[in-house]
mmCIF file with all atom_site columns, C-alpha atoms in Angstrom:
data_model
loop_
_atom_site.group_PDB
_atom_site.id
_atom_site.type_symbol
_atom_site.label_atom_id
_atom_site.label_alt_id
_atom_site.label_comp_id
_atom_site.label_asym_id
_atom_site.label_entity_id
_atom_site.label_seq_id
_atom_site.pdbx_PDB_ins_code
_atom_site.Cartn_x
_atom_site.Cartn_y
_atom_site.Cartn_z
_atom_site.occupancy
_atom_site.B_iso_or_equiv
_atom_site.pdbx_formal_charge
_atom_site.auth_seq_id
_atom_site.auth_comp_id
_atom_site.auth_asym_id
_atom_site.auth_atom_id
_atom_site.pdbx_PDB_model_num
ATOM 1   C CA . UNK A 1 1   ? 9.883   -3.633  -7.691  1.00 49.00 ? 1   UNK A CA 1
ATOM 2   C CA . UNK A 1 2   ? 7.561   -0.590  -7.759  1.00 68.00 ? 2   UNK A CA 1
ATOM 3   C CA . UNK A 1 3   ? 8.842   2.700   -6.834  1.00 68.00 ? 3   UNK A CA 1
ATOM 4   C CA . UNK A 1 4   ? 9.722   5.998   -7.309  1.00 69.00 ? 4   UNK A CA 1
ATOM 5   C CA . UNK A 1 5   ? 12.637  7.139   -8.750  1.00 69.00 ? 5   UNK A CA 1
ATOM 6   C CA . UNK A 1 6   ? 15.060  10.090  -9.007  1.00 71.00 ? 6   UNK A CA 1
ATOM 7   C CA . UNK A 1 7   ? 17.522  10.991  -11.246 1.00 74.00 ? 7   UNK A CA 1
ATOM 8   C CA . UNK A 1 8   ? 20.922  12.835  -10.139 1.00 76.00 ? 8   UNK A CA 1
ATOM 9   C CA . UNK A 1 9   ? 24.004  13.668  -11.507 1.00 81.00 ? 9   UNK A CA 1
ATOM 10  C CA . UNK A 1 10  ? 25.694  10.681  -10.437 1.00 85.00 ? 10  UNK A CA 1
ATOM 11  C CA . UNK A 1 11  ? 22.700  8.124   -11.522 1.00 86.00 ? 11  UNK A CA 1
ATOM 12  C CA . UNK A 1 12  ? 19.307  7.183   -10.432 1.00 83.00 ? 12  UNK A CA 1
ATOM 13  C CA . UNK A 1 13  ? 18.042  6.597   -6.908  1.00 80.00 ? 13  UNK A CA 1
ATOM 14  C CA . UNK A 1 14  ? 14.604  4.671   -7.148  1.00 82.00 ? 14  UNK A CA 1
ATOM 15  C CA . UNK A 1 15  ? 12.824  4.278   -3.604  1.00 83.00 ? 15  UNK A CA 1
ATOM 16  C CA . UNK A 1 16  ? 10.771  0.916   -3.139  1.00 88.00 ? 16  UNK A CA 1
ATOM 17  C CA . UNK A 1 17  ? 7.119   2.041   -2.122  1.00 88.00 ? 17  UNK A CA 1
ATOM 18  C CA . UNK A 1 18  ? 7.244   -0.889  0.841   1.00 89.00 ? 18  UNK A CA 1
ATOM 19  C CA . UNK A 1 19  ? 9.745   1.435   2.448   1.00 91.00 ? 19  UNK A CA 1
ATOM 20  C CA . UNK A 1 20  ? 7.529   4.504   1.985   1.00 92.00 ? 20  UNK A CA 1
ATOM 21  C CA . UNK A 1 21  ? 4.892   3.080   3.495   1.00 91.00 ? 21  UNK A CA 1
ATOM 22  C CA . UNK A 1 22  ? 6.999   1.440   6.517   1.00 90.00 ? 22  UNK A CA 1
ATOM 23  C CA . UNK A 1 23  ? 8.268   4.450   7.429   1.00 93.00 ? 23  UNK A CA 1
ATOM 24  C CA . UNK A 1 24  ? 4.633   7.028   6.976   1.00 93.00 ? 24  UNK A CA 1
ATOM 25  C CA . UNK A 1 25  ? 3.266   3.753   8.945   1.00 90.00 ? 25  UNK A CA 1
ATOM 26  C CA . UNK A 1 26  ? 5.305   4.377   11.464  1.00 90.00 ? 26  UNK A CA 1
ATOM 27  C CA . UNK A 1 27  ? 5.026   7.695   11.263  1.00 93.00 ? 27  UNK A CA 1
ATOM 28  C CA . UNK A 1 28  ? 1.507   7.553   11.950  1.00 92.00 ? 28  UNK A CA 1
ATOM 29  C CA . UNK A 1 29  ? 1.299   5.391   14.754  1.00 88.00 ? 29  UNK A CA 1
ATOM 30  C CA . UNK A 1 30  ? 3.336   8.230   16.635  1.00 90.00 ? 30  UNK A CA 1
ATOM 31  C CA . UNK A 1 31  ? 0.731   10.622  16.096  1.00 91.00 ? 31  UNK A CA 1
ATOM 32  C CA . UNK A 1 32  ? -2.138  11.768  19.155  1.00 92.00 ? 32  UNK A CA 1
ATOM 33  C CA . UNK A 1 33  ? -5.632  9.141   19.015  1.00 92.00 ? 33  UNK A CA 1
ATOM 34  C CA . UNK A 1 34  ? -4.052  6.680   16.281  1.00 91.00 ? 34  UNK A CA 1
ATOM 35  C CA . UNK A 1 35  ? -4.601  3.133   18.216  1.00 87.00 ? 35  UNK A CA 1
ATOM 36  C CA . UNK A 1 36  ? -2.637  1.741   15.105  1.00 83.00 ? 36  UNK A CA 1
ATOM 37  C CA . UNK A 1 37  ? -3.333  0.285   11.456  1.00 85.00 ? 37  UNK A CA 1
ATOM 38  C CA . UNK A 1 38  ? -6.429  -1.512  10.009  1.00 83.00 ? 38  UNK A CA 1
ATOM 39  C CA . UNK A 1 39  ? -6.202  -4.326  8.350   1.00 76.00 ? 39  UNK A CA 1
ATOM 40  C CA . UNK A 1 40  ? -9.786  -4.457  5.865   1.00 67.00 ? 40  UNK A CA 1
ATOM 41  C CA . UNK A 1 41  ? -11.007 -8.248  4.647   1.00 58.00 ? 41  UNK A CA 1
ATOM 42  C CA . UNK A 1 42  ? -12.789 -7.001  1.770   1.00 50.00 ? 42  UNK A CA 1
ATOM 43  C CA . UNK A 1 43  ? -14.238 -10.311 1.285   1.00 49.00 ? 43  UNK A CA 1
ATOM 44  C CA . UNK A 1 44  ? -15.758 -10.454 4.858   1.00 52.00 ? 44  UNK A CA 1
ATOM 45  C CA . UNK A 1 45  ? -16.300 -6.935  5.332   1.00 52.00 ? 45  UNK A CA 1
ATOM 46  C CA . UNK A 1 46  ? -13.909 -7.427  8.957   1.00 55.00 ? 46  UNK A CA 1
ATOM 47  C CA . UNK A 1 47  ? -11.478 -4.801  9.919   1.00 62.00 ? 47  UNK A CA 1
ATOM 48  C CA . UNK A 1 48  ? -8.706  -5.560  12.888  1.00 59.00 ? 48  UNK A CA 1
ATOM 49  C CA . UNK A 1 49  ? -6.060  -3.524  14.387  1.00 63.00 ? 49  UNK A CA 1
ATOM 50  C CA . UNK A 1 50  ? -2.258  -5.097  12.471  1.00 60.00 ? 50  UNK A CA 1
ATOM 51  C CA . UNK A 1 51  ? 0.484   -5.331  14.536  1.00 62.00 ? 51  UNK A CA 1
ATOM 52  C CA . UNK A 1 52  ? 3.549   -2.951  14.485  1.00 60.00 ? 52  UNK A CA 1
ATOM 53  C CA . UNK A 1 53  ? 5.418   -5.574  12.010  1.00 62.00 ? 53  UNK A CA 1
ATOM 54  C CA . UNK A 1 54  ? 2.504   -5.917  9.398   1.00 65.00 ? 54  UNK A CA 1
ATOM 55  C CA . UNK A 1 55  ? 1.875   -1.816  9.574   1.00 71.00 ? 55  UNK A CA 1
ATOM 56  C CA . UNK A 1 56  ? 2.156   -1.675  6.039   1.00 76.00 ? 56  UNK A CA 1
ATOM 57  C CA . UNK A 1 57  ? -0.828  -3.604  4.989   1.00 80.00 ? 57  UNK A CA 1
ATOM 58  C CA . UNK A 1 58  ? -3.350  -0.893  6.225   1.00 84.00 ? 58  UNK A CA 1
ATOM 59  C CA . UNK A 1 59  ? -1.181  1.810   3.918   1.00 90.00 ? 59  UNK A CA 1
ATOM 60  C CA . UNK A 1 60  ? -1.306  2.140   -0.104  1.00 90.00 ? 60  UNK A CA 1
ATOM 61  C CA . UNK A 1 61  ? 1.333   3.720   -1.686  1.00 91.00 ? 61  UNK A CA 1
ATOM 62  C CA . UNK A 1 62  ? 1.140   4.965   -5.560  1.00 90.00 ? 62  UNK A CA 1
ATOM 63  C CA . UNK A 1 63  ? 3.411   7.785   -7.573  1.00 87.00 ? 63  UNK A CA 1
ATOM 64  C CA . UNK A 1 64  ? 1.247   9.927   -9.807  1.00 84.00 ? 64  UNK A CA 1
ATOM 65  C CA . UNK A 1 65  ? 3.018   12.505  -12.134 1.00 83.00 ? 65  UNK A CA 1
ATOM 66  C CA . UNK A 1 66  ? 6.457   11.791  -9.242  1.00 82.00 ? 66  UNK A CA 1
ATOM 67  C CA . UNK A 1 67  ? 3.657   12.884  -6.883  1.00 90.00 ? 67  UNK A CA 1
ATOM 68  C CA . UNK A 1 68  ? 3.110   10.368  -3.739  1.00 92.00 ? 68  UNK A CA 1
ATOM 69  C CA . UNK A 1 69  ? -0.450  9.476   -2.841  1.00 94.00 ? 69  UNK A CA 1
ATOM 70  C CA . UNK A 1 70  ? -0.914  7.563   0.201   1.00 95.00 ? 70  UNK A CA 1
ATOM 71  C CA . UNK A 1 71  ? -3.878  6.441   1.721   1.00 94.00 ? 71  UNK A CA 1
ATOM 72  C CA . UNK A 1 72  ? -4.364  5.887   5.369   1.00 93.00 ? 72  UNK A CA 1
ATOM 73  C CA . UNK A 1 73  ? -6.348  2.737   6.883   1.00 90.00 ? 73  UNK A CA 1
ATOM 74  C CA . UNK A 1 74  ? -6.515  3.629   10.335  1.00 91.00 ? 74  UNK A CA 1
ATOM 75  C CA . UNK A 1 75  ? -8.243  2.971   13.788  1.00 89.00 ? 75  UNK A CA 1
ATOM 76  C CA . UNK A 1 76  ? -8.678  6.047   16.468  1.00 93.00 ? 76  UNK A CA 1
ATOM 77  C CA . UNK A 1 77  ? -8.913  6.318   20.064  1.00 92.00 ? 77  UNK A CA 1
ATOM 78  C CA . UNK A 1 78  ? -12.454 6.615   21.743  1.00 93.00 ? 78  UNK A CA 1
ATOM 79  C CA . UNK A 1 79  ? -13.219 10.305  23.121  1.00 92.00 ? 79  UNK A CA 1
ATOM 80  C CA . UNK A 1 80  ? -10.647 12.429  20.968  1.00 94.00 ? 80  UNK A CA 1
ATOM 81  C CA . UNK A 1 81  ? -11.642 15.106  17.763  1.00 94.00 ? 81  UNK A CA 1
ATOM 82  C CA . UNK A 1 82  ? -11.591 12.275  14.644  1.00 95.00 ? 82  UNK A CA 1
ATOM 83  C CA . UNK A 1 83  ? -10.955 15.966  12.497  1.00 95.00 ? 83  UNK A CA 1
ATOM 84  C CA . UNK A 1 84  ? -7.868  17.087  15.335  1.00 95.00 ? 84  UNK A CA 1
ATOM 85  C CA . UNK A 1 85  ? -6.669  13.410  15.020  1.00 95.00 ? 85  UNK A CA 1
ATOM 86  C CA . UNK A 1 86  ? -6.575  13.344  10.942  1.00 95.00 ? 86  UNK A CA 1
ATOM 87  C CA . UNK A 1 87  ? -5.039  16.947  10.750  1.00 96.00 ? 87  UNK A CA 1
ATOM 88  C CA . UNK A 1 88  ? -2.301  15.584  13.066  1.00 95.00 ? 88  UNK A CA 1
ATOM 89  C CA . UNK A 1 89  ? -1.621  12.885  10.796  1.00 95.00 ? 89  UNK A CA 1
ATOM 90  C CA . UNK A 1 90  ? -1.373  14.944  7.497   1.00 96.00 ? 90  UNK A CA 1
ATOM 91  C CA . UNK A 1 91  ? 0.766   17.299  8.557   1.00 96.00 ? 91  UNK A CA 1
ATOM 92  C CA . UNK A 1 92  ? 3.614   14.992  10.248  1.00 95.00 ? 92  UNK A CA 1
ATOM 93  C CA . UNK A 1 93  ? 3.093   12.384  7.811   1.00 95.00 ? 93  UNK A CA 1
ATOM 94  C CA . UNK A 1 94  ? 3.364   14.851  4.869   1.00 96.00 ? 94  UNK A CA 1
ATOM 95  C CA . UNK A 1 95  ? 6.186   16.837  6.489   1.00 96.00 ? 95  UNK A CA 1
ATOM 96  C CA . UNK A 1 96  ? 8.496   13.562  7.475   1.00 96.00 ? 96  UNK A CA 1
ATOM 97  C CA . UNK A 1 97  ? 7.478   11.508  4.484   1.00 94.00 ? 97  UNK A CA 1
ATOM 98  C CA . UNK A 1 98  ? 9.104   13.932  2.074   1.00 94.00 ? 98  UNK A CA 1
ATOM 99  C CA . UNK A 1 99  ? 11.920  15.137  4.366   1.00 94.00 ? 99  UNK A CA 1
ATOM 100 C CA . UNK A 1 100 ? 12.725  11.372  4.210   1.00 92.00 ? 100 UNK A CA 1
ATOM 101 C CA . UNK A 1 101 ? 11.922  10.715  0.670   1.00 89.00 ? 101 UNK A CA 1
ATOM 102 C CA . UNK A 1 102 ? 12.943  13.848  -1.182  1.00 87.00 ? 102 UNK A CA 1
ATOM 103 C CA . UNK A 1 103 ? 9.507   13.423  -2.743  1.00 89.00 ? 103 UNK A CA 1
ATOM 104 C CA . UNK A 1 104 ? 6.526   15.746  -2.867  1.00 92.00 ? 104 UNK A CA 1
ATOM 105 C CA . UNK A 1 105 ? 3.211   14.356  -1.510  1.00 94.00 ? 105 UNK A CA 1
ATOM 106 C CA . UNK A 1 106 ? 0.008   14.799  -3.931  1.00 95.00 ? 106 UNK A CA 1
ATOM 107 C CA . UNK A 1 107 ? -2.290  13.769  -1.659  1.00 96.00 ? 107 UNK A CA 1
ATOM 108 C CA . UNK A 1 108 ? -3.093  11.801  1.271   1.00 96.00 ? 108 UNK A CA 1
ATOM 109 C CA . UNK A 1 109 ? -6.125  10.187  2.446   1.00 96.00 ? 109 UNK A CA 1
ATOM 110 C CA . UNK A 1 110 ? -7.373  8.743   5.489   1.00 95.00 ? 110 UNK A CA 1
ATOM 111 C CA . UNK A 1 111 ? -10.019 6.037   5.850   1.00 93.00 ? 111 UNK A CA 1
ATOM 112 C CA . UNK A 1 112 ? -11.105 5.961   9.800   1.00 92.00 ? 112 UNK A CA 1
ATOM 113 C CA . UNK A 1 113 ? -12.162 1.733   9.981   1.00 88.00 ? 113 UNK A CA 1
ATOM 114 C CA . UNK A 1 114 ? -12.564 1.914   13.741  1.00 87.00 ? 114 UNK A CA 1
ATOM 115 C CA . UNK A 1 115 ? -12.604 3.349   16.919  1.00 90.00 ? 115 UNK A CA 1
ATOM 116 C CA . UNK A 1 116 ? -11.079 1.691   19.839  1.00 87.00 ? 116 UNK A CA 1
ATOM 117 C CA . UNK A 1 117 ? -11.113 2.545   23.668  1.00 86.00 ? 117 UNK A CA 1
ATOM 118 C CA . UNK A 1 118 ? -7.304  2.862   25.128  1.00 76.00 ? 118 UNK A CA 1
ATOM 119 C CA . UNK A 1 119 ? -5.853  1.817   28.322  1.00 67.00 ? 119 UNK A CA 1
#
């Protein structure tokens, strides 16, 4: 199991990074413009939109000095501000992620795959 740990006075609490990235996934389809998660075939070069159970495959997780890094694989609505969108993400992401976690956030990076026109 990889994840991040912390140590109390009454033991250690270590926090899988599949749960991490469940909850900034869900997180960050709450957000203004994000259509959801990409899903990127490196081998074919195809992105696609995951559905809400499989959000975690279009979010990395890693711990660097007990910092959290994530990075972002997401797809945006047609017509809105891909900057307005992204700022959006990174501050409720980074705000709820470590109110959550307990854990500061290093960095966070978002890859837009796709842009998708909303009903």
């Amino acid at each position: 199991m990889k994840g991040s740990s912390m140590n109390t006075h009454l033991g250690s609490i270590v926090v899988d990074n599949e749960v991490i990235a469940q909850y900034a996934g869900s997180v960050a389809v709450e957000c203004f413009g994000i259509v959801g998660m990409a899903g990127v075939n490196v081998k074919d070069g195809l992105v696609r939109l995951l559905k809400r159970d499989s959000i975690t495959r279009g979010i990395s997780v890693s711990i660097s000095n007990n910092k959290l890094i994530l990075d972002f694989h997401v797809i945006v609505a047609y017509g809105v501000s891909i900057l307005a969108v992204a700022d959006n993400l990174v501050s409720n992401v980074k705000y709820k992620v470590e109110e959550f976690t307990g854990i500061e956030i290093e960095k966070i990076n978002i890859f837009v795959e796709g842009v998708r026109v909303i009903d």
